[in-house]
Short mmCIF file of N, CA and C in Angstrom, two decimals:
data_model
loop_
_atom_site.label_atom_id
_atom_site.label_comp_id
_atom_site.label_asym_id
_atom_site.label_seq_id
_atom_site.Cartn_x
_atom_site.Cartn_y
_atom_site.Cartn_z
N MET Z 635 -13.12 23.89 73.87
CA MET Z 635 -13.80 23.65 72.62
C MET Z 635 -15.26 24.10 72.78
N ASP Z 636 -15.72 25.00 71.93
CA ASP Z 636 -17.10 25.44 72.04
C ASP Z 636 -18.03 24.53 71.25
N ASP Z 637 -19.34 24.65 71.51
CA ASP Z 637 -20.32 23.77 70.87
C ASP Z 637 -20.26 23.82 69.36
N ALA Z 638 -20.03 25.00 68.79
CA ALA Z 638 -20.03 25.13 67.33
C ALA Z 638 -18.90 24.32 66.70
N SER Z 639 -17.80 24.20 67.41
CA SER Z 639 -16.67 23.49 66.81
C SER Z 639 -16.85 21.98 66.79
N VAL Z 640 -17.82 21.44 67.53
CA VAL Z 640 -18.07 20.00 67.50
C VAL Z 640 -19.36 19.67 66.76
N GLY Z 641 -19.92 20.63 66.03
CA GLY Z 641 -21.06 20.35 65.18
C GLY Z 641 -22.42 20.55 65.80
N PHE Z 642 -22.48 21.11 66.99
CA PHE Z 642 -23.78 21.36 67.60
C PHE Z 642 -24.30 22.71 67.13
N GLU Z 643 -25.60 22.76 66.91
CA GLU Z 643 -26.22 24.02 66.53
C GLU Z 643 -27.30 24.36 67.53
N GLU Z 644 -27.52 25.64 67.72
CA GLU Z 644 -28.56 26.08 68.63
C GLU Z 644 -29.92 25.71 68.04
N PRO Z 645 -30.82 25.13 68.85
CA PRO Z 645 -32.13 24.75 68.34
C PRO Z 645 -32.93 25.98 67.85
N VAL Z 646 -33.65 25.79 66.78
CA VAL Z 646 -34.47 26.86 66.23
C VAL Z 646 -35.83 26.27 65.88
N GLY Z 647 -36.70 27.09 65.38
CA GLY Z 647 -37.96 26.60 64.88
C GLY Z 647 -39.07 26.57 65.89
N PRO Z 648 -39.97 25.60 65.73
CA PRO Z 648 -41.20 25.57 66.54
C PRO Z 648 -40.96 25.51 68.05
N ALA Z 649 -39.95 24.78 68.51
CA ALA Z 649 -39.71 24.70 69.96
C ALA Z 649 -39.25 26.04 70.51
N ARG Z 650 -38.37 26.72 69.80
CA ARG Z 650 -37.92 28.04 70.24
C ARG Z 650 -39.09 29.02 70.23
N ALA Z 651 -39.93 28.96 69.20
CA ALA Z 651 -41.09 29.85 69.14
C ALA Z 651 -42.04 29.58 70.31
N ALA Z 652 -42.20 28.31 70.67
CA ALA Z 652 -43.07 27.96 71.80
C ALA Z 652 -42.52 28.54 73.10
N HIS Z 653 -41.24 28.36 73.34
CA HIS Z 653 -40.64 28.92 74.56
C HIS Z 653 -40.73 30.44 74.60
N ARG Z 654 -40.49 31.06 73.46
CA ARG Z 654 -40.57 32.52 73.39
C ARG Z 654 -41.98 32.99 73.75
N ALA Z 655 -42.99 32.34 73.16
CA ALA Z 655 -44.39 32.74 73.43
C ALA Z 655 -44.76 32.47 74.89
N LEU Z 656 -44.34 31.33 75.42
CA LEU Z 656 -44.61 31.03 76.83
C LEU Z 656 -43.97 32.08 77.73
N ALA Z 657 -42.72 32.42 77.48
CA ALA Z 657 -42.01 33.41 78.31
C ALA Z 657 -42.66 34.79 78.20
N GLU Z 658 -43.02 35.19 76.99
CA GLU Z 658 -43.64 36.50 76.79
C GLU Z 658 -44.96 36.63 77.55
N HIS Z 659 -45.66 35.51 77.73
CA HIS Z 659 -46.93 35.53 78.44
C HIS Z 659 -46.82 35.06 79.88
N GLY Z 660 -45.61 34.80 80.34
CA GLY Z 660 -45.39 34.38 81.71
C GLY Z 660 -46.08 33.07 82.06
N ARG Z 661 -46.04 32.11 81.13
CA ARG Z 661 -46.77 30.85 81.29
C ARG Z 661 -45.81 29.66 81.22
N THR Z 662 -46.31 28.53 81.72
CA THR Z 662 -45.59 27.27 81.62
C THR Z 662 -46.46 26.24 80.92
N CYS Z 663 -45.83 25.20 80.38
CA CYS Z 663 -46.59 24.14 79.75
C CYS Z 663 -46.05 22.78 80.16
N ALA Z 664 -46.89 21.77 79.94
CA ALA Z 664 -46.53 20.37 80.13
C ALA Z 664 -47.09 19.61 78.95
N THR Z 665 -46.51 18.45 78.66
CA THR Z 665 -46.93 17.70 77.48
C THR Z 665 -47.38 16.28 77.83
N ALA Z 666 -48.38 15.81 77.09
CA ALA Z 666 -48.84 14.43 77.15
C ALA Z 666 -48.74 13.89 75.73
N GLU Z 667 -47.91 12.88 75.55
CA GLU Z 667 -47.63 12.38 74.21
C GLU Z 667 -47.97 10.91 74.07
N SER Z 668 -48.61 10.60 72.97
CA SER Z 668 -48.86 9.21 72.62
C SER Z 668 -48.01 8.87 71.40
N LEU Z 669 -48.48 9.14 70.20
CA LEU Z 669 -47.76 8.70 68.99
C LEU Z 669 -46.37 9.27 68.85
N THR Z 670 -46.08 10.41 69.47
CA THR Z 670 -44.75 11.02 69.34
C THR Z 670 -43.75 10.45 70.33
N GLY Z 671 -44.19 9.73 71.33
CA GLY Z 671 -43.30 9.03 72.24
C GLY Z 671 -42.23 9.87 72.92
N GLY Z 672 -42.51 11.13 73.17
CA GLY Z 672 -41.55 11.99 73.86
C GLY Z 672 -40.82 12.97 72.97
N LEU Z 673 -41.11 12.96 71.67
CA LEU Z 673 -40.40 13.87 70.75
C LEU Z 673 -40.68 15.34 71.06
N ILE Z 674 -41.90 15.65 71.48
CA ILE Z 674 -42.21 17.06 71.79
C ILE Z 674 -41.39 17.50 72.98
N GLY Z 675 -41.39 16.69 74.03
CA GLY Z 675 -40.58 17.02 75.20
C GLY Z 675 -39.11 17.13 74.86
N ALA Z 676 -38.61 16.24 74.01
CA ALA Z 676 -37.20 16.29 73.61
C ALA Z 676 -36.89 17.58 72.86
N ARG Z 677 -37.78 17.98 71.97
CA ARG Z 677 -37.55 19.22 71.22
C ARG Z 677 -37.60 20.43 72.15
N LEU Z 678 -38.56 20.43 73.07
CA LEU Z 678 -38.67 21.56 73.99
C LEU Z 678 -37.45 21.65 74.90
N THR Z 679 -36.96 20.52 75.37
CA THR Z 679 -35.82 20.56 76.29
C THR Z 679 -34.49 20.75 75.58
N ALA Z 680 -34.48 20.71 74.26
CA ALA Z 680 -33.25 20.99 73.50
C ALA Z 680 -32.94 22.49 73.47
N VAL Z 681 -33.92 23.30 73.80
CA VAL Z 681 -33.75 24.75 73.79
C VAL Z 681 -33.14 25.18 75.13
N PRO Z 682 -32.01 25.89 75.09
CA PRO Z 682 -31.41 26.37 76.34
C PRO Z 682 -32.40 27.20 77.16
N GLY Z 683 -32.44 26.95 78.45
CA GLY Z 683 -33.34 27.70 79.34
C GLY Z 683 -34.75 27.15 79.38
N ALA Z 684 -34.96 25.96 78.84
CA ALA Z 684 -36.30 25.37 78.74
C ALA Z 684 -36.99 25.24 80.09
N SER Z 685 -36.23 25.05 81.15
CA SER Z 685 -36.86 24.83 82.46
C SER Z 685 -37.65 26.03 82.95
N ALA Z 686 -37.45 27.19 82.35
CA ALA Z 686 -38.22 28.37 82.75
C ALA Z 686 -39.67 28.28 82.30
N THR Z 687 -39.94 27.51 81.24
CA THR Z 687 -41.31 27.46 80.71
C THR Z 687 -41.87 26.06 80.54
N TYR Z 688 -41.02 25.04 80.62
CA TYR Z 688 -41.48 23.66 80.43
C TYR Z 688 -41.42 22.90 81.75
N ARG Z 689 -42.58 22.42 82.21
CA ARG Z 689 -42.67 21.73 83.50
C ARG Z 689 -42.33 20.25 83.40
N GLY Z 690 -42.57 19.64 82.25
CA GLY Z 690 -42.32 18.22 82.07
C GLY Z 690 -43.42 17.59 81.25
N GLY Z 691 -43.34 16.28 81.13
CA GLY Z 691 -44.33 15.60 80.31
C GLY Z 691 -44.44 14.13 80.65
N VAL Z 692 -45.44 13.51 80.06
CA VAL Z 692 -45.65 12.08 80.21
C VAL Z 692 -45.86 11.47 78.83
N ILE Z 693 -45.36 10.25 78.69
CA ILE Z 693 -45.60 9.47 77.49
C ILE Z 693 -46.62 8.42 77.87
N VAL Z 694 -47.80 8.52 77.30
CA VAL Z 694 -48.89 7.58 77.58
C VAL Z 694 -49.21 6.86 76.28
N TYR Z 695 -48.33 5.94 75.95
CA TYR Z 695 -48.41 5.25 74.67
C TYR Z 695 -49.52 4.21 74.65
N ALA Z 696 -49.62 3.41 75.68
CA ALA Z 696 -50.67 2.39 75.76
C ALA Z 696 -52.00 3.05 76.13
N THR Z 697 -53.06 2.56 75.54
CA THR Z 697 -54.38 3.14 75.77
C THR Z 697 -54.75 3.20 77.24
N ASP Z 698 -54.52 2.13 77.99
CA ASP Z 698 -54.92 2.12 79.40
C ASP Z 698 -54.16 3.13 80.24
N THR Z 699 -52.94 3.50 79.83
CA THR Z 699 -52.21 4.50 80.62
C THR Z 699 -52.79 5.90 80.46
N LYS Z 700 -53.50 6.13 79.39
CA LYS Z 700 -54.16 7.42 79.24
C LYS Z 700 -55.21 7.60 80.35
N ALA Z 701 -55.88 6.51 80.70
CA ALA Z 701 -56.87 6.55 81.78
C ALA Z 701 -56.20 6.58 83.14
N SER Z 702 -55.27 5.68 83.38
CA SER Z 702 -54.68 5.56 84.71
C SER Z 702 -53.77 6.72 85.09
N THR Z 703 -53.11 7.32 84.12
CA THR Z 703 -52.17 8.40 84.41
C THR Z 703 -52.79 9.78 84.29
N LEU Z 704 -53.65 9.98 83.28
CA LEU Z 704 -54.16 11.31 83.00
C LEU Z 704 -55.66 11.48 83.21
N GLY Z 705 -56.33 10.42 83.61
CA GLY Z 705 -57.76 10.53 83.90
C GLY Z 705 -58.67 10.55 82.69
N VAL Z 706 -58.19 10.08 81.55
CA VAL Z 706 -59.08 9.97 80.39
C VAL Z 706 -60.14 8.93 80.74
N PRO Z 707 -61.42 9.28 80.59
CA PRO Z 707 -62.48 8.34 80.98
C PRO Z 707 -62.38 7.00 80.24
N GLU Z 708 -62.44 5.93 81.00
CA GLU Z 708 -62.34 4.59 80.41
C GLU Z 708 -63.48 4.31 79.43
N ASP Z 709 -64.67 4.85 79.71
CA ASP Z 709 -65.79 4.61 78.79
C ASP Z 709 -65.56 5.32 77.46
N LEU Z 710 -64.92 6.47 77.47
CA LEU Z 710 -64.58 7.18 76.23
C LEU Z 710 -63.59 6.33 75.41
N LEU Z 711 -62.58 5.80 76.08
CA LEU Z 711 -61.60 4.96 75.40
C LEU Z 711 -62.23 3.68 74.86
N ALA Z 712 -63.14 3.10 75.64
CA ALA Z 712 -63.80 1.87 75.20
C ALA Z 712 -64.70 2.11 73.99
N GLU Z 713 -65.37 3.25 73.97
CA GLU Z 713 -66.30 3.55 72.88
C GLU Z 713 -65.60 4.01 71.61
N HIS Z 714 -64.59 4.88 71.75
CA HIS Z 714 -63.98 5.51 70.58
C HIS Z 714 -62.53 5.12 70.32
N GLY Z 715 -61.87 4.51 71.31
CA GLY Z 715 -60.45 4.23 71.18
C GLY Z 715 -59.63 5.45 71.53
N ALA Z 716 -58.32 5.31 71.40
CA ALA Z 716 -57.39 6.37 71.82
C ALA Z 716 -57.25 7.49 70.79
N VAL Z 717 -57.67 7.25 69.56
CA VAL Z 717 -57.50 8.24 68.50
C VAL Z 717 -58.82 8.99 68.31
N HIS Z 718 -59.02 9.97 69.17
CA HIS Z 718 -60.28 10.71 69.20
C HIS Z 718 -60.01 12.10 69.78
N PRO Z 719 -60.70 13.13 69.29
CA PRO Z 719 -60.45 14.48 69.79
C PRO Z 719 -60.71 14.63 71.29
N ASP Z 720 -61.74 13.96 71.82
CA ASP Z 720 -62.03 14.08 73.24
C ASP Z 720 -60.93 13.44 74.10
N VAL Z 721 -60.27 12.43 73.56
CA VAL Z 721 -59.14 11.83 74.28
C VAL Z 721 -58.02 12.86 74.39
N ALA Z 722 -57.73 13.56 73.31
CA ALA Z 722 -56.69 14.59 73.33
C ALA Z 722 -57.02 15.69 74.34
N THR Z 723 -58.27 16.11 74.40
CA THR Z 723 -58.62 17.18 75.34
C THR Z 723 -58.49 16.72 76.79
N HIS Z 724 -58.89 15.50 77.08
CA HIS Z 724 -58.72 14.97 78.44
C HIS Z 724 -57.24 14.82 78.78
N MET Z 725 -56.45 14.37 77.82
CA MET Z 725 -55.01 14.25 78.06
C MET Z 725 -54.40 15.62 78.37
N ALA Z 726 -54.80 16.65 77.62
CA ALA Z 726 -54.26 18.00 77.84
C ALA Z 726 -54.62 18.52 79.23
N ARG Z 727 -55.85 18.35 79.64
CA ARG Z 727 -56.26 18.76 80.99
C ARG Z 727 -55.50 17.97 82.05
N GLY Z 728 -55.43 16.66 81.82
CA GLY Z 728 -54.78 15.79 82.80
C GLY Z 728 -53.32 16.13 83.03
N VAL Z 729 -52.57 16.38 81.95
CA VAL Z 729 -51.16 16.68 82.12
C VAL Z 729 -50.96 18.08 82.70
N ARG Z 730 -51.82 19.01 82.33
CA ARG Z 730 -51.74 20.36 82.92
C ARG Z 730 -51.87 20.26 84.43
N ASP Z 731 -52.87 19.51 84.88
CA ASP Z 731 -53.10 19.37 86.32
C ASP Z 731 -51.99 18.56 87.00
N LEU Z 732 -51.59 17.46 86.38
CA LEU Z 732 -50.57 16.59 86.95
C LEU Z 732 -49.25 17.32 87.16
N MET Z 733 -48.87 18.14 86.21
CA MET Z 733 -47.58 18.82 86.25
C MET Z 733 -47.64 20.22 86.85
N GLY Z 734 -48.83 20.70 87.18
CA GLY Z 734 -48.96 22.03 87.74
C GLY Z 734 -48.55 23.12 86.77
N ALA Z 735 -48.88 22.92 85.51
CA ALA Z 735 -48.53 23.89 84.46
C ALA Z 735 -49.72 24.79 84.16
N ASP Z 736 -49.44 25.89 83.49
CA ASP Z 736 -50.51 26.78 83.05
C ASP Z 736 -51.25 26.22 81.84
N LEU Z 737 -50.53 25.51 80.97
CA LEU Z 737 -51.13 24.91 79.79
C LEU Z 737 -50.69 23.46 79.65
N GLY Z 738 -51.61 22.65 79.16
CA GLY Z 738 -51.29 21.27 78.83
C GLY Z 738 -51.39 21.09 77.33
N LEU Z 739 -50.41 20.44 76.74
CA LEU Z 739 -50.39 20.16 75.30
C LEU Z 739 -50.40 18.65 75.12
N ALA Z 740 -51.34 18.14 74.33
CA ALA Z 740 -51.46 16.69 74.16
C ALA Z 740 -51.58 16.32 72.69
N VAL Z 741 -51.04 15.12 72.37
CA VAL Z 741 -51.18 14.56 71.03
C VAL Z 741 -51.51 13.08 71.13
N THR Z 742 -52.42 12.66 70.26
CA THR Z 742 -52.75 11.25 70.11
C THR Z 742 -53.09 11.02 68.65
N GLY Z 743 -52.75 9.86 68.13
CA GLY Z 743 -53.01 9.62 66.72
C GLY Z 743 -52.42 8.32 66.23
N VAL Z 744 -52.36 8.22 64.90
CA VAL Z 744 -51.88 6.99 64.25
C VAL Z 744 -50.69 7.33 63.35
N ALA Z 745 -49.52 6.85 63.76
CA ALA Z 745 -48.32 7.08 62.95
C ALA Z 745 -48.07 5.93 61.98
N GLY Z 746 -48.74 4.82 62.18
CA GLY Z 746 -48.61 3.70 61.26
C GLY Z 746 -47.67 2.64 61.78
N PRO Z 747 -47.54 1.59 61.09
CA PRO Z 747 -47.89 1.42 59.67
C PRO Z 747 -49.34 1.01 59.42
N GLU Z 748 -50.09 0.63 60.46
CA GLU Z 748 -51.46 0.17 60.28
C GLU Z 748 -52.46 1.15 60.87
N PRO Z 749 -53.70 1.20 60.38
CA PRO Z 749 -54.74 2.00 61.01
C PRO Z 749 -54.96 1.56 62.46
N GLN Z 750 -55.55 2.43 63.25
CA GLN Z 750 -55.85 2.13 64.66
C GLN Z 750 -57.21 2.71 65.01
N ASP Z 751 -57.98 1.96 65.76
CA ASP Z 751 -59.29 2.44 66.24
C ASP Z 751 -60.17 2.94 65.10
N GLY Z 752 -60.04 2.31 63.94
CA GLY Z 752 -60.84 2.70 62.79
C GLY Z 752 -60.36 3.98 62.12
N GLN Z 753 -59.21 4.50 62.53
CA GLN Z 753 -58.68 5.74 61.97
C GLN Z 753 -57.50 5.42 61.05
N PRO Z 754 -57.44 6.11 59.92
CA PRO Z 754 -56.33 5.85 58.99
C PRO Z 754 -55.01 6.40 59.51
N VAL Z 755 -53.93 5.83 58.99
CA VAL Z 755 -52.59 6.33 59.30
C VAL Z 755 -52.52 7.81 58.93
N GLY Z 756 -51.93 8.59 59.81
CA GLY Z 756 -51.80 10.03 59.59
C GLY Z 756 -52.83 10.86 60.34
N THR Z 757 -53.83 10.22 60.95
CA THR Z 757 -54.82 10.95 61.74
C THR Z 757 -54.19 11.34 63.06
N VAL Z 758 -54.23 12.62 63.38
CA VAL Z 758 -53.64 13.13 64.62
C VAL Z 758 -54.60 14.13 65.26
N HIS Z 759 -54.79 13.98 66.57
CA HIS Z 759 -55.58 14.94 67.34
C HIS Z 759 -54.65 15.61 68.34
N THR Z 760 -54.70 16.94 68.36
CA THR Z 760 -53.91 17.73 69.30
C THR Z 760 -54.85 18.58 70.12
N ALA Z 761 -54.43 18.92 71.33
CA ALA Z 761 -55.23 19.79 72.18
C ALA Z 761 -54.32 20.58 73.10
N VAL Z 762 -54.76 21.80 73.40
CA VAL Z 762 -54.11 22.64 74.41
C VAL Z 762 -55.18 23.03 75.41
N ALA Z 763 -54.89 22.75 76.68
CA ALA Z 763 -55.80 23.11 77.76
C ALA Z 763 -55.21 24.28 78.54
N THR Z 764 -55.99 25.34 78.65
CA THR Z 764 -55.64 26.45 79.54
C THR Z 764 -56.53 26.30 80.77
N SER Z 765 -56.46 27.23 81.68
CA SER Z 765 -57.33 27.15 82.84
C SER Z 765 -58.79 27.45 82.48
N ASP Z 766 -59.00 28.11 81.34
CA ASP Z 766 -60.35 28.53 80.95
C ASP Z 766 -60.92 27.82 79.73
N ASP Z 767 -60.06 27.36 78.84
CA ASP Z 767 -60.51 26.85 77.55
C ASP Z 767 -59.73 25.60 77.13
N ILE Z 768 -60.29 24.94 76.15
CA ILE Z 768 -59.60 23.85 75.45
C ILE Z 768 -59.62 24.22 73.97
N PHE Z 769 -58.47 24.08 73.34
CA PHE Z 769 -58.34 24.31 71.91
C PHE Z 769 -57.86 23.02 71.28
N ALA Z 770 -58.48 22.65 70.18
CA ALA Z 770 -58.12 21.37 69.56
C ALA Z 770 -58.00 21.53 68.06
N ARG Z 771 -57.19 20.65 67.49
CA ARG Z 771 -57.01 20.65 66.05
C ARG Z 771 -56.77 19.21 65.60
N GLU Z 772 -57.36 18.87 64.46
CA GLU Z 772 -57.12 17.57 63.85
C GLU Z 772 -56.23 17.77 62.64
N PHE Z 773 -55.27 16.86 62.48
CA PHE Z 773 -54.40 16.87 61.32
C PHE Z 773 -54.57 15.55 60.59
N ARG Z 774 -54.36 15.58 59.28
CA ARG Z 774 -54.29 14.37 58.45
C ARG Z 774 -52.98 14.46 57.68
N PHE Z 775 -51.97 13.80 58.19
CA PHE Z 775 -50.65 13.84 57.58
C PHE Z 775 -50.44 12.64 56.67
N ALA Z 776 -49.73 12.85 55.59
CA ALA Z 776 -49.32 11.77 54.70
C ALA Z 776 -47.85 11.47 54.96
N GLY Z 777 -47.43 10.30 54.55
CA GLY Z 777 -46.02 9.97 54.66
C GLY Z 777 -45.77 8.76 55.52
N ASP Z 778 -44.50 8.54 55.80
CA ASP Z 778 -44.11 7.40 56.62
C ASP Z 778 -44.22 7.74 58.11
N ARG Z 779 -44.00 6.74 58.93
CA ARG Z 779 -44.14 6.87 60.38
C ARG Z 779 -43.29 8.02 60.94
N SER Z 780 -42.04 8.08 60.53
CA SER Z 780 -41.14 9.12 61.02
C SER Z 780 -41.62 10.51 60.62
N GLY Z 781 -42.03 10.65 59.38
CA GLY Z 781 -42.51 11.94 58.90
C GLY Z 781 -43.79 12.38 59.61
N ILE Z 782 -44.69 11.45 59.85
CA ILE Z 782 -45.94 11.77 60.56
C ILE Z 782 -45.63 12.24 61.98
N ARG Z 783 -44.72 11.56 62.64
CA ARG Z 783 -44.35 11.95 64.00
C ARG Z 783 -43.70 13.33 64.02
N ASP Z 784 -42.80 13.61 63.07
CA ASP Z 784 -42.16 14.92 63.02
C ASP Z 784 -43.17 16.03 62.75
N ARG Z 785 -44.08 15.79 61.80
CA ARG Z 785 -45.09 16.81 61.49
C ARG Z 785 -46.05 17.00 62.67
N THR Z 786 -46.29 15.95 63.43
CA THR Z 786 -47.13 16.08 64.63
C THR Z 786 -46.47 17.00 65.64
N VAL Z 787 -45.18 16.84 65.85
CA VAL Z 787 -44.46 17.73 66.77
C VAL Z 787 -44.59 19.18 66.32
N GLU Z 788 -44.34 19.43 65.06
CA GLU Z 788 -44.42 20.79 64.53
C GLU Z 788 -45.83 21.36 64.65
N GLY Z 789 -46.83 20.53 64.29
CA GLY Z 789 -48.22 21.00 64.37
C GLY Z 789 -48.66 21.27 65.79
N ALA Z 790 -48.25 20.43 66.72
CA ALA Z 790 -48.63 20.62 68.12
C ALA Z 790 -47.99 21.89 68.70
N LEU Z 791 -46.72 22.09 68.40
CA LEU Z 791 -46.05 23.30 68.90
C LEU Z 791 -46.64 24.56 68.26
N ALA Z 792 -47.00 24.48 67.00
CA ALA Z 792 -47.65 25.62 66.34
C ALA Z 792 -49.01 25.92 66.98
N LEU Z 793 -49.75 24.87 67.35
CA LEU Z 793 -51.02 25.08 68.04
C LEU Z 793 -50.79 25.77 69.37
N LEU Z 794 -49.80 25.33 70.11
CA LEU Z 794 -49.48 25.97 71.40
C LEU Z 794 -49.18 27.45 71.23
N VAL Z 795 -48.36 27.78 70.25
CA VAL Z 795 -48.02 29.19 70.00
C VAL Z 795 -49.27 29.97 69.60
N SER Z 796 -50.10 29.40 68.75
CA SER Z 796 -51.34 30.08 68.33
C SER Z 796 -52.25 30.37 69.51
N VAL Z 797 -52.37 29.43 70.42
CA VAL Z 797 -53.19 29.64 71.61
C VAL Z 797 -52.62 30.78 72.45
N LEU Z 798 -51.33 30.77 72.68
CA LEU Z 798 -50.70 31.80 73.50
C LEU Z 798 -50.83 33.19 72.87
N GLU Z 799 -50.76 33.24 71.55
CA GLU Z 799 -50.82 34.54 70.87
C GLU Z 799 -52.24 34.96 70.51
N GLY Z 800 -53.22 34.15 70.90
CA GLY Z 800 -54.61 34.51 70.66
C GLY Z 800 -55.02 34.44 69.21
N ASN Z 801 -54.36 33.60 68.42
CA ASN Z 801 -54.64 33.50 66.99
C ASN Z 801 -55.49 32.29 66.64
N MET Z 802 -56.36 31.88 67.51
CA MET Z 802 -57.16 30.68 67.28
C MET Z 802 -58.51 31.04 66.68
N ALA Z 803 -58.90 30.26 65.69
CA ALA Z 803 -60.23 30.42 65.11
C ALA Z 803 -61.24 29.90 66.11
N GLU Z 804 -62.41 30.44 66.08
CA GLU Z 804 -63.44 30.02 67.05
C GLU Z 804 -63.79 28.55 66.93
N ASN Z 805 -63.66 27.95 65.76
CA ASN Z 805 -64.04 26.55 65.62
C ASN Z 805 -63.03 25.59 66.26
N THR Z 806 -61.93 26.12 66.77
CA THR Z 806 -60.97 25.25 67.46
C THR Z 806 -61.17 25.27 68.97
N ARG Z 807 -62.02 26.17 69.44
CA ARG Z 807 -62.28 26.27 70.88
C ARG Z 807 -63.39 25.30 71.22
N LEU Z 808 -63.18 24.51 72.25
CA LEU Z 808 -64.18 23.53 72.67
C LEU Z 808 -64.83 23.97 73.97
#
């Protein structure tokens, strides 16, 4: 019985585009996820052959694990909380180094139902760390918790592809 006969479909979309771009540039990535709780890693590993470009990831859901696992400065977390662009950039660097990847992709934000760290539901910070640069993007998503998390996955993977393809606006480079 083949996969198609039991209702499985080959993954498409942002995860496939990310793997394609990583492979075309001979690069690997790793992920650090907070509000998505592993959804990015799950989407990336759903693509056949993912191990060629995806090194792995960490879920750092609690604020203190961002510091202890990825080296996000504790004073930054104390001053601004976990929902901050600088937290995302530190997470991206930390996971890149931890996993020995060429690029680190990180997301932190508020999926709801309540605001966090003074930030409204739907606030998301993403970052991609290369060996030379950090690229970051803020999103403001509307909708329920599930929808915000799904759009975060799509936005983060799109950012990764944009970085790999050199399509980043200068205001996203930190």
